[in-house]
Short mmCIF file of C-alpha atoms and ligand atoms in Angstrom, two decimals:
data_model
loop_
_atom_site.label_atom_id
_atom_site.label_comp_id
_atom_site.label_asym_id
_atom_site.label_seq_id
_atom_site.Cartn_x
_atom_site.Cartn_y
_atom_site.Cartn_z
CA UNK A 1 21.24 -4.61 0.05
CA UNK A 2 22.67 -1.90 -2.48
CA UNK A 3 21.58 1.38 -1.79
CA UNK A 4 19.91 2.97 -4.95
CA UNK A 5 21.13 5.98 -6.27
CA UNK A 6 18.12 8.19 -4.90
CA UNK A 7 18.67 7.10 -1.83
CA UNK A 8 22.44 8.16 -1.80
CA UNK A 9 21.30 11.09 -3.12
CA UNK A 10 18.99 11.92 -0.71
CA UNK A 11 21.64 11.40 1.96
CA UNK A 12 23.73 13.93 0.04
CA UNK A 13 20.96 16.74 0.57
CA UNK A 14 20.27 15.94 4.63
CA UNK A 15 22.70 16.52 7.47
CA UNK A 16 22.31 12.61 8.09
CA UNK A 17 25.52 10.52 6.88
CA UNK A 18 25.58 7.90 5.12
CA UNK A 19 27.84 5.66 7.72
CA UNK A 20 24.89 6.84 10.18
CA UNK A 21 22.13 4.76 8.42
CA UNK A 22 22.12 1.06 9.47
CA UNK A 23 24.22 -1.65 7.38
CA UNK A 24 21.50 -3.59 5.72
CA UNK A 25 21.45 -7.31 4.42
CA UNK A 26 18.34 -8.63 2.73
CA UNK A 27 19.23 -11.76 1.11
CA UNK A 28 18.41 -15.81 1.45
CA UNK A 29 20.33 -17.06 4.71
CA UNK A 30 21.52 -13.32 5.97
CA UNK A 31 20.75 -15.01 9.80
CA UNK A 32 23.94 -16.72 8.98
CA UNK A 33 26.20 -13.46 8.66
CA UNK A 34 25.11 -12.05 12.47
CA UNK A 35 27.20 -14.09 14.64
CA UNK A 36 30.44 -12.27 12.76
CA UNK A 37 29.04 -8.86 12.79
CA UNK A 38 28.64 -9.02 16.76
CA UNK A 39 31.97 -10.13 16.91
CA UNK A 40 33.79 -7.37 14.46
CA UNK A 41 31.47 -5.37 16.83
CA UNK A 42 33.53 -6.33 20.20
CA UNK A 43 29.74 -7.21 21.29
CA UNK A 44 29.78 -10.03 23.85
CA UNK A 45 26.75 -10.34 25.23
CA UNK A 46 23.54 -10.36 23.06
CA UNK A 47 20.05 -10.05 24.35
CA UNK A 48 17.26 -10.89 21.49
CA UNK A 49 13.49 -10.18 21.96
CA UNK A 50 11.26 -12.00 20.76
CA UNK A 51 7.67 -13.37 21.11
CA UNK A 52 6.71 -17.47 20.97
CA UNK A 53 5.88 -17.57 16.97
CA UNK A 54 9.28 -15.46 16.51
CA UNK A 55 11.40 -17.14 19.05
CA UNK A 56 10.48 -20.68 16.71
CA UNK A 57 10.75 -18.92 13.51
CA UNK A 58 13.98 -17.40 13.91
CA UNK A 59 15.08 -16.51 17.60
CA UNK A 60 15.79 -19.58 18.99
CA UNK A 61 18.12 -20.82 15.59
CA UNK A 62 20.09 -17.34 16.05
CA UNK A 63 20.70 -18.00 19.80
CA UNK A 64 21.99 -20.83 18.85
CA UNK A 65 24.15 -19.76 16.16
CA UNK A 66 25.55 -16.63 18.28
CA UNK A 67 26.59 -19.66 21.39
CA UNK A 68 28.42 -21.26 18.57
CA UNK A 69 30.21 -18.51 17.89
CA UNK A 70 31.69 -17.95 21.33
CA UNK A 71 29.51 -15.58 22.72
CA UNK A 72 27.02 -15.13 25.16
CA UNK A 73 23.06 -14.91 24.29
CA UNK A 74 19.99 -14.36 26.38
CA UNK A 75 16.43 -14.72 24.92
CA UNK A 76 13.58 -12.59 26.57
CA UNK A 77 10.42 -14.07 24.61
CA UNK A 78 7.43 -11.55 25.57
CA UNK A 79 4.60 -12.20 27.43
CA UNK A 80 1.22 -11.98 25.40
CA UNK A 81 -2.11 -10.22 26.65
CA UNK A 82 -5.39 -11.89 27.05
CA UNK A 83 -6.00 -11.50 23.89
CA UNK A 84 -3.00 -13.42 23.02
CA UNK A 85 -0.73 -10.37 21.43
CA UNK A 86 2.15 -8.79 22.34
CA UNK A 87 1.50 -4.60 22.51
CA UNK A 88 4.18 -2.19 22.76
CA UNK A 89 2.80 -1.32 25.66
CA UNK A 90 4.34 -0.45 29.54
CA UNK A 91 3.93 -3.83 30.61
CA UNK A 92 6.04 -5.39 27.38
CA UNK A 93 8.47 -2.25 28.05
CA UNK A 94 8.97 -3.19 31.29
CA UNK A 95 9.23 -6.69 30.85
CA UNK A 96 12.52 -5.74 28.42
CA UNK A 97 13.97 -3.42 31.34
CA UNK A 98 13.41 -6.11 34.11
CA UNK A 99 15.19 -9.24 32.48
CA UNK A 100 18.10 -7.38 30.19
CA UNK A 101 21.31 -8.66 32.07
CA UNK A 102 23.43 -5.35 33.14
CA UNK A 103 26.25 -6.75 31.02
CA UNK A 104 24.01 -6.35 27.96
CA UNK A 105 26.34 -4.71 24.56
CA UNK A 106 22.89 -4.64 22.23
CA UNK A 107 19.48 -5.70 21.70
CA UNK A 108 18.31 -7.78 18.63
CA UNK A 109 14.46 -7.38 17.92
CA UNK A 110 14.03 -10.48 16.06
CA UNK A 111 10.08 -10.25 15.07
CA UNK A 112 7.55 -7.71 13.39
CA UNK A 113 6.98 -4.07 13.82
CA UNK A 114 5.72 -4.25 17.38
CA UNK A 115 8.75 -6.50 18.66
CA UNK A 116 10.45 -3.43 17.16
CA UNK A 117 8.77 -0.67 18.79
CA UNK A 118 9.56 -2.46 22.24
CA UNK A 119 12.94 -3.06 21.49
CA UNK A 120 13.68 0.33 19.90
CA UNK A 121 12.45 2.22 22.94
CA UNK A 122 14.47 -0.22 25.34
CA UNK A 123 18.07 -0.08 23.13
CA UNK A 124 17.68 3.60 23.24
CA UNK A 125 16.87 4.17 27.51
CA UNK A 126 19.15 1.41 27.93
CA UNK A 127 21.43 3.31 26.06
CA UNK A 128 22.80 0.15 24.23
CA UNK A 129 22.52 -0.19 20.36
CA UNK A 130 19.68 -2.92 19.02
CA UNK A 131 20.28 -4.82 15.65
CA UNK A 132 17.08 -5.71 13.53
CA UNK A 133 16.26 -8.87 12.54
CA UNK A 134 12.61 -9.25 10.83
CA UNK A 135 10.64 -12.26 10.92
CA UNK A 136 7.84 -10.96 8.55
CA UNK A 137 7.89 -8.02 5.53
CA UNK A 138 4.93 -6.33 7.23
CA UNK A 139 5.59 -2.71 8.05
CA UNK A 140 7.87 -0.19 6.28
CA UNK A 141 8.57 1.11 10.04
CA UNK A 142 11.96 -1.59 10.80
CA UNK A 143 14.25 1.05 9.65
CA UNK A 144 13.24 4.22 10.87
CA UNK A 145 13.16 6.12 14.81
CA UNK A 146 9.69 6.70 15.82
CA UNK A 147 8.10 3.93 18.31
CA UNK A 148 4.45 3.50 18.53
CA UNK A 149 3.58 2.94 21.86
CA UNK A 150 0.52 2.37 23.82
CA UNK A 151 1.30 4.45 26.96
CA UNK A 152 -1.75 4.64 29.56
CA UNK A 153 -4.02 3.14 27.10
CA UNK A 154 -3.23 5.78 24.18
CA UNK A 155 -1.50 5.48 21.48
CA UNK A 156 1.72 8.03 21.02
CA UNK A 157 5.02 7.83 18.53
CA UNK A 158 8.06 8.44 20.80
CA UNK A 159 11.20 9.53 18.70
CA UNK A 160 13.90 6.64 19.86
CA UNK A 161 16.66 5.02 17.86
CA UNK A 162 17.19 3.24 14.31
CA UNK A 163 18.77 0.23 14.48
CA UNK A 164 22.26 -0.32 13.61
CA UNK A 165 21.71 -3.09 11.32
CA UNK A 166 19.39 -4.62 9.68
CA UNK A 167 19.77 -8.80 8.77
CA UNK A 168 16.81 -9.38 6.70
CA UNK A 169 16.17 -12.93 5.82
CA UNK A 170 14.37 -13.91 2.79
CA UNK A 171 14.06 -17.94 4.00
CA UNK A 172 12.50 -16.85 7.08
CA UNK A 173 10.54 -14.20 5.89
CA UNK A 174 9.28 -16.01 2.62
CA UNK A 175 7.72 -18.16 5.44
CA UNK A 176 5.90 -15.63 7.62
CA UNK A 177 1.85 -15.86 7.62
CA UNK A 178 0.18 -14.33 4.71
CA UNK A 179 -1.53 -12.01 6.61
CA UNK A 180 1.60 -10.66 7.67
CA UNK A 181 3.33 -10.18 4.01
CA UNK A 182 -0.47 -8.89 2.83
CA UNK A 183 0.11 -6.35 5.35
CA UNK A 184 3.64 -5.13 4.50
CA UNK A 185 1.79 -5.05 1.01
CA UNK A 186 -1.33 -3.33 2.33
CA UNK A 187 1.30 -0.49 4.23
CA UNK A 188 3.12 0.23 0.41
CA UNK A 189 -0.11 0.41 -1.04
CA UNK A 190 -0.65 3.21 1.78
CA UNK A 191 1.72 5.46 -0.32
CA UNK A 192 -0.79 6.44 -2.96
CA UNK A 193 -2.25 9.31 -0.73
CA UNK A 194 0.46 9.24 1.86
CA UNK A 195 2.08 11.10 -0.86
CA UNK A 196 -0.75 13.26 -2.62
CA UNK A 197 -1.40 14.46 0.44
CA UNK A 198 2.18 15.46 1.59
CA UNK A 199 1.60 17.09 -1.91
CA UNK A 200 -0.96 18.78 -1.14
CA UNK A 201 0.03 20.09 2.49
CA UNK A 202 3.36 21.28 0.28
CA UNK A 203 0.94 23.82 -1.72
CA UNK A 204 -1.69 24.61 1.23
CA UNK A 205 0.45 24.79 4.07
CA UNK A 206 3.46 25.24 2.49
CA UNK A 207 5.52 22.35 4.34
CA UNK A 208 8.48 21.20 3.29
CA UNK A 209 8.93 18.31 0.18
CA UNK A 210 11.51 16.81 -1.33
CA UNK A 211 11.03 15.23 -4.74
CA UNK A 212 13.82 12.88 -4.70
CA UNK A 213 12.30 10.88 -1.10
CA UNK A 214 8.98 11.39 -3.03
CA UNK A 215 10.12 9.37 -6.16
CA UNK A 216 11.74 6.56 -4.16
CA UNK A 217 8.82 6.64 -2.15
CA UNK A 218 6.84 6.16 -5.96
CA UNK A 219 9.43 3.82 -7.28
CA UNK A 220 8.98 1.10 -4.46
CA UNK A 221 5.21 1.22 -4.91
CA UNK A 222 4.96 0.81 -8.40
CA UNK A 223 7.59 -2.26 -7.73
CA UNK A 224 5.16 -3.74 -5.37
CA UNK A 225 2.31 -3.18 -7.71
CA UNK A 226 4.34 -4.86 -10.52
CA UNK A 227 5.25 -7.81 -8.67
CA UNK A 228 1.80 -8.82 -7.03
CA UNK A 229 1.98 -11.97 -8.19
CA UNK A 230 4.96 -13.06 -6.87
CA UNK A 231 4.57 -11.27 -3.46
CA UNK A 232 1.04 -13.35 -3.18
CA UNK A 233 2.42 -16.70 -4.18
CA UNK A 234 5.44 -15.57 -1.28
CA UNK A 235 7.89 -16.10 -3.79
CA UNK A 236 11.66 -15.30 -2.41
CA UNK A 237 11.53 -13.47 -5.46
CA UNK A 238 8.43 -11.15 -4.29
CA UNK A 239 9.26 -11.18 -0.91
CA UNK A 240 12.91 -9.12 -1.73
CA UNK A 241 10.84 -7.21 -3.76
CA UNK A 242 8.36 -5.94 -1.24
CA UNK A 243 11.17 -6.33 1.71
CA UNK A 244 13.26 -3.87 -0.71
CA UNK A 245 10.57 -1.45 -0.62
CA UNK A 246 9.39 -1.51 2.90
CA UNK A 247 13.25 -0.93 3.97
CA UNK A 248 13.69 1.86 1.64
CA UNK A 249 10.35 3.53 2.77
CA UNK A 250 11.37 3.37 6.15
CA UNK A 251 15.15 4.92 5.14
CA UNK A 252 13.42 8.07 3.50
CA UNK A 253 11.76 8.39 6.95
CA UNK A 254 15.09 7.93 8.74
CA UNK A 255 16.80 10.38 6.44
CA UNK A 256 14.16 13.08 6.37
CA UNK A 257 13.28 12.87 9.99
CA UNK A 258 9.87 12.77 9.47
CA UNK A 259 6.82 10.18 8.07
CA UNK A 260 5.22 12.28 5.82
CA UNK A 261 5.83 10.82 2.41
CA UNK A 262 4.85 7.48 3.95
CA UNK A 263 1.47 8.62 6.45
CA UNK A 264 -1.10 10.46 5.44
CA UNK A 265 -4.73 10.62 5.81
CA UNK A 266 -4.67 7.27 5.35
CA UNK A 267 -2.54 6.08 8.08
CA UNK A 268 -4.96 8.73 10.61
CA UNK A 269 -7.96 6.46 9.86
CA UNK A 270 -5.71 3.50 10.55
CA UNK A 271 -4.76 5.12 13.77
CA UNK A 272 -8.07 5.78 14.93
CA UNK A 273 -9.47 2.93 14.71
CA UNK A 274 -6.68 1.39 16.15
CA UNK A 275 -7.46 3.84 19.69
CA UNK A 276 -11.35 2.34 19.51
CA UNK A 277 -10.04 -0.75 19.53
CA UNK A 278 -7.63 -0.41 22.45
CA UNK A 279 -10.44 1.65 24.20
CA UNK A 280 -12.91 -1.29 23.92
CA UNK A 281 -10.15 -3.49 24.66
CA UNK A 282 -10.89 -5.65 21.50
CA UNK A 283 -7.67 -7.50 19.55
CA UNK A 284 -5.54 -5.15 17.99
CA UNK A 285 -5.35 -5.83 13.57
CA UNK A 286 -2.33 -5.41 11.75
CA UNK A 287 -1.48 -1.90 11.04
CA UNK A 288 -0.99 -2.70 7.62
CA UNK A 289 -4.18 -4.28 7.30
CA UNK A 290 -5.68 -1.47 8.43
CA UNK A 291 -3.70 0.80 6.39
CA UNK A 292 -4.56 -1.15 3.14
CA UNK A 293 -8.28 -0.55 3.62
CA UNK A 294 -7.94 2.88 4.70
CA UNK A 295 -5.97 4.06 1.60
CA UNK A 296 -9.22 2.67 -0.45
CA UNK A 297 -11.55 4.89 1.42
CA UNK A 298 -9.48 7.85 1.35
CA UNK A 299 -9.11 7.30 -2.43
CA UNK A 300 -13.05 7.67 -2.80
CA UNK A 301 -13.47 9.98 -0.47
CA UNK A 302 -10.69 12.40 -2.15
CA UNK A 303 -12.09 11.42 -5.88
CA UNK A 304 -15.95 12.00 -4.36
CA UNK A 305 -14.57 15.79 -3.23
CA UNK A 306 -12.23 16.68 -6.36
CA UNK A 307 -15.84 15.79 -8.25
CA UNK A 308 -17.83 17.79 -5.69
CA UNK A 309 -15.71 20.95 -4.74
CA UNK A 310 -17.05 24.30 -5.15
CA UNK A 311 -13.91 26.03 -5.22
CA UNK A 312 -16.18 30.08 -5.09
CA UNK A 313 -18.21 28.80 -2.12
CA UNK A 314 -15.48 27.57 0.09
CA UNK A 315 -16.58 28.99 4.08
CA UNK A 316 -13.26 30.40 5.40
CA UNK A 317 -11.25 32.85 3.63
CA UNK A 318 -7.56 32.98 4.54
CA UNK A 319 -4.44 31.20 3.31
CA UNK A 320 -5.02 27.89 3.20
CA UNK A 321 -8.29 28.80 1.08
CA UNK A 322 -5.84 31.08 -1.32
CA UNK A 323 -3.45 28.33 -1.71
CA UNK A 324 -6.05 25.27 -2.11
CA UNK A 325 -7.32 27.87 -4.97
CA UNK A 326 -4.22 28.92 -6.35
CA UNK A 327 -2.98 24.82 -6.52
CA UNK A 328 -6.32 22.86 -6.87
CA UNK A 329 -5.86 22.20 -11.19
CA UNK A 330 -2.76 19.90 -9.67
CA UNK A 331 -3.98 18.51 -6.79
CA UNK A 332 -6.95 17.86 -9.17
CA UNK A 333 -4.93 16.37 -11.55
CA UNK A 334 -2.98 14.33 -8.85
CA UNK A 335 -6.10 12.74 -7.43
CA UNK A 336 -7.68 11.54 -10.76
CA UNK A 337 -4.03 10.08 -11.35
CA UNK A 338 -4.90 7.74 -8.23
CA UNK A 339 -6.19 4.59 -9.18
CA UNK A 340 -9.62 3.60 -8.98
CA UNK A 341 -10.33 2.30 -4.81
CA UNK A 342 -12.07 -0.86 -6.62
CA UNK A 343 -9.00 -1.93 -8.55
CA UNK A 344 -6.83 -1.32 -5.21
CA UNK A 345 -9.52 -3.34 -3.13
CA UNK A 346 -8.63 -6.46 -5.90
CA UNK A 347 -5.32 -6.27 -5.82
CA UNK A 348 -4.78 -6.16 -2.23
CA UNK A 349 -7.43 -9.23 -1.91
CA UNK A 350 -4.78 -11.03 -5.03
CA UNK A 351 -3.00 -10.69 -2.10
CA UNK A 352 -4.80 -11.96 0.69
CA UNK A 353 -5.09 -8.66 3.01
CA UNK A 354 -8.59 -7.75 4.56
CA UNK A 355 -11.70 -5.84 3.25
CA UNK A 356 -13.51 -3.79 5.45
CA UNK A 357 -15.96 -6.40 6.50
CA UNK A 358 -13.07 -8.96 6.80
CA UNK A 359 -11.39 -6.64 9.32
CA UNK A 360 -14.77 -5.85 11.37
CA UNK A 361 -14.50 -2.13 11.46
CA UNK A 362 -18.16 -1.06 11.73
CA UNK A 363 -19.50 1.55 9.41
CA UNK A 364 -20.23 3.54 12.21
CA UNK A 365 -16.56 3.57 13.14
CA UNK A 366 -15.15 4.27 9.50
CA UNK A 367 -17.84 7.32 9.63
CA UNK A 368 -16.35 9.01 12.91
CA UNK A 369 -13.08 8.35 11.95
CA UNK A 370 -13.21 10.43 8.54
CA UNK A 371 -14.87 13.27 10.58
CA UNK A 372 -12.53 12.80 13.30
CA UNK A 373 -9.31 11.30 12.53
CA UNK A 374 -7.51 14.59 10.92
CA UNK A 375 -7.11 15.97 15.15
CA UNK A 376 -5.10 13.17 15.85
CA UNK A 377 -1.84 15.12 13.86
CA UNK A 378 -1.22 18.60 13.14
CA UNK A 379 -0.80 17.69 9.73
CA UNK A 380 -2.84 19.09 6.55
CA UNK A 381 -4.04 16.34 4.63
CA UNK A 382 -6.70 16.22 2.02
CA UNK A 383 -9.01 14.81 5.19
CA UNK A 384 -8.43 17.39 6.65
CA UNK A 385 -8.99 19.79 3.76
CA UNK A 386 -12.07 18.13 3.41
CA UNK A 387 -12.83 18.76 7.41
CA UNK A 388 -12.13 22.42 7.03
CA UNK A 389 -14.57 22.98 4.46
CA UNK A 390 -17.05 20.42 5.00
CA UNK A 391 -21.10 22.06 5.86
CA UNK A 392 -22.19 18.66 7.07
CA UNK A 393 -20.91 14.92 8.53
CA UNK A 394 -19.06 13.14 6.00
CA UNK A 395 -20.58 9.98 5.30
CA UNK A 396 -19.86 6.53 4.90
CA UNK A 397 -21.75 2.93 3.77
CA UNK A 398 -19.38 0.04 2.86
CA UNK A 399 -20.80 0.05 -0.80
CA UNK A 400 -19.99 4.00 -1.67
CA UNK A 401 -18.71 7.00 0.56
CA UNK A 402 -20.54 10.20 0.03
CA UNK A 403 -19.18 13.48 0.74
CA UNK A 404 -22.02 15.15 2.89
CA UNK A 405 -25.58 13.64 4.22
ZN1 ZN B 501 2.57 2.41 7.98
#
């Protein structure tokens, strides 16, 4: 995959080289080009993690082709819960420490995000290298450091390692389920107020932005939006498209250091909920699943308070109130530029992600997540904004979100 320009540009302004981010190949048949890279590599040994759906749809075809080549492959497939999912939890962790040989040179995580997350905590306390090969375009997160994990029943992001490459292959991917692709989709769509409100913690709480990561960031989500179509029929065509986007999402990350222009409020509701589900031990959704519905809340909910503010009777009076003042004709401006939640809520059902009631997140739960969620990070967000300020509960019924009760 070519780098754009913005992203080379990007690299230019952060202490990150460019031979430091991972060689990437997104193209039809790019399983093909691995066995040779391990080799110019001087790897001999190759240990790739996968679960059963990944191991048929990929894993077991590279094994094979790595053999071929000469060299030596192992295949840890993980175990599955009772619920019959893999979590990047201790005992999938463990599982990875346990049965990689000692003669190990690198991990390959062939799978989705969570097959990742394992693997990217492993290559790094292993302190062996991990290539990335994934099976479905469903999170923007193959790319970047941070691991999810679900340590002692919580969920935490532990900074590991990126992977060193990247073999991304449209044939296989093109093939994933739908509900995988609809939640790679679902996680782009996420950008809308991942990036108002790394906007708006810019002008209250004066962290740091970058306009170049936040047009890339823009640039792969109008993409996306453009080519809806062809990423719901799983088109090759569609699928580069959205694979494109999700990899360069994930390189901003990587090159900034941080998630902001791709988490916001948004991706805190997503998180929440995902912690009441673990705590209730229920099946975990896909994060972008989650992710897609959340952005269409938090779009009401920001439009409901932009409408609603009363910028004179605001209850604290220190900074962030001064800057939220001094700043609120563009944040204003920025959230009537979103697009309307309902038109979001069709287009990610063109694409055959969720609703709320498809993904059976109670009303009850969306409510204590929007008056909740914003402690999870010590990030200002518009939800949190909205927190601050707020004299009552926030609200919520599936049918229309109200400010205050
Ligand atoms: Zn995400």
């Amino acid at each position: 995959m070519k780098l754009s320009k913005e992203i080379l540009k990007l690299t230019d302004e952060h202490p990150i080289k460019l031979n430091q981010l991972p060689e990437i190949e997104l193209k039809q048949g790019s399983l093909k080009s691995i066995p040779e890279y391990i080799k110019n590599k001087n790897f001999k040994h190759i240990v790739l993690i996968t679960d059963a759906n990944t191991e048929e749809a990929a894993g077991a075809r590279l094994k094979e082709e790595i053999i071929k080549a000469g060299l030596q492959a192992t295949i840890i497939q993980l175990i599955s819960n009772h619920h019959g999912q893999v979590n990047a939890d201790e005992t999938s962790l463990m599982q990875v420490m346990v049965e990689t040989p000692v003669d190990s040179d690198a991990l390959i995580a062939v799978g989705a995000g969570t097959i990742h997350d394992i693997t990217r905590f492993c290559s790094e306390k292993l302190s062996i290298p991990f290539i990335s090969v994934p099976t479905a375009a469903s999170v923007d997160g193959f790319t970047s450091k941070g691991a999810p994990l679900i340590l002692r029943g919580k969920k935490q992001t532990i900074q590991t390692c990126s992977p060193i490459a990247v073999f991304a292959d449209t044939e296989i991917l093109s093939k994933a389920p739908m509900a995988l692709t609809a939640a790679g989709f679902g996680d782009i769509l996420g950008k809308f107020t991942s990036l108002l409100d790394w906007r708006i913690s810019h002008l209250v709480a004066n962290e740091p932005y970058n306009a170049t990561a936040a047009q890339i960031t823009i640039n792969s989500l109008e993409k996306c939006i453009n080519y809806a179509d062809e990423i719901a029929k799983s088109s090759e065509e569609g699928i580069l498209l959205l694979m494109e986007a999700l990899i360069e999402s994930g390189l901003v990350m990587l090159i900034l250091n941080f998630s902001r222009p791709a988490s916001g409020g948004e991706h805190h509701l997503s998180h929440y909920w995902e912690m009441d589900l673990l705590k209730n031990d229920a099946p975990q959704l896909l994060h972008g699943a989650k992710v897609g519905v959340a952005t269409c809340i938090i779009i009401d909910l920001y439009k409901k308070w932009s409408e609603t503010i009363n910028l004179g009777l605001l209850s604290k009076e220190d900074t962030y109130t001064e800057n939220l003042r001094e700043h609120w004709k563009e944040i204003k401006q920025e959230i009537d530029q979103l697009p309307e939640a309902q038109w979001l809520r069709l287009t990610l059902e063109q694409v055959g992600a969720p609703s709320i009631e498809g993904l059976n997140i109670s009303e009850e739960l969306v409510k204590r997540s929007l008056n909740e969620a914003w402690k999870l990070r010590d990030r200002c967000t518009g939800l949190f904004l909205i927190n601050r300020y707020k004299e009552n509960e926030i609200s919520f019924s599936v049918h229309s979100p109200f400010l205050e009760k």
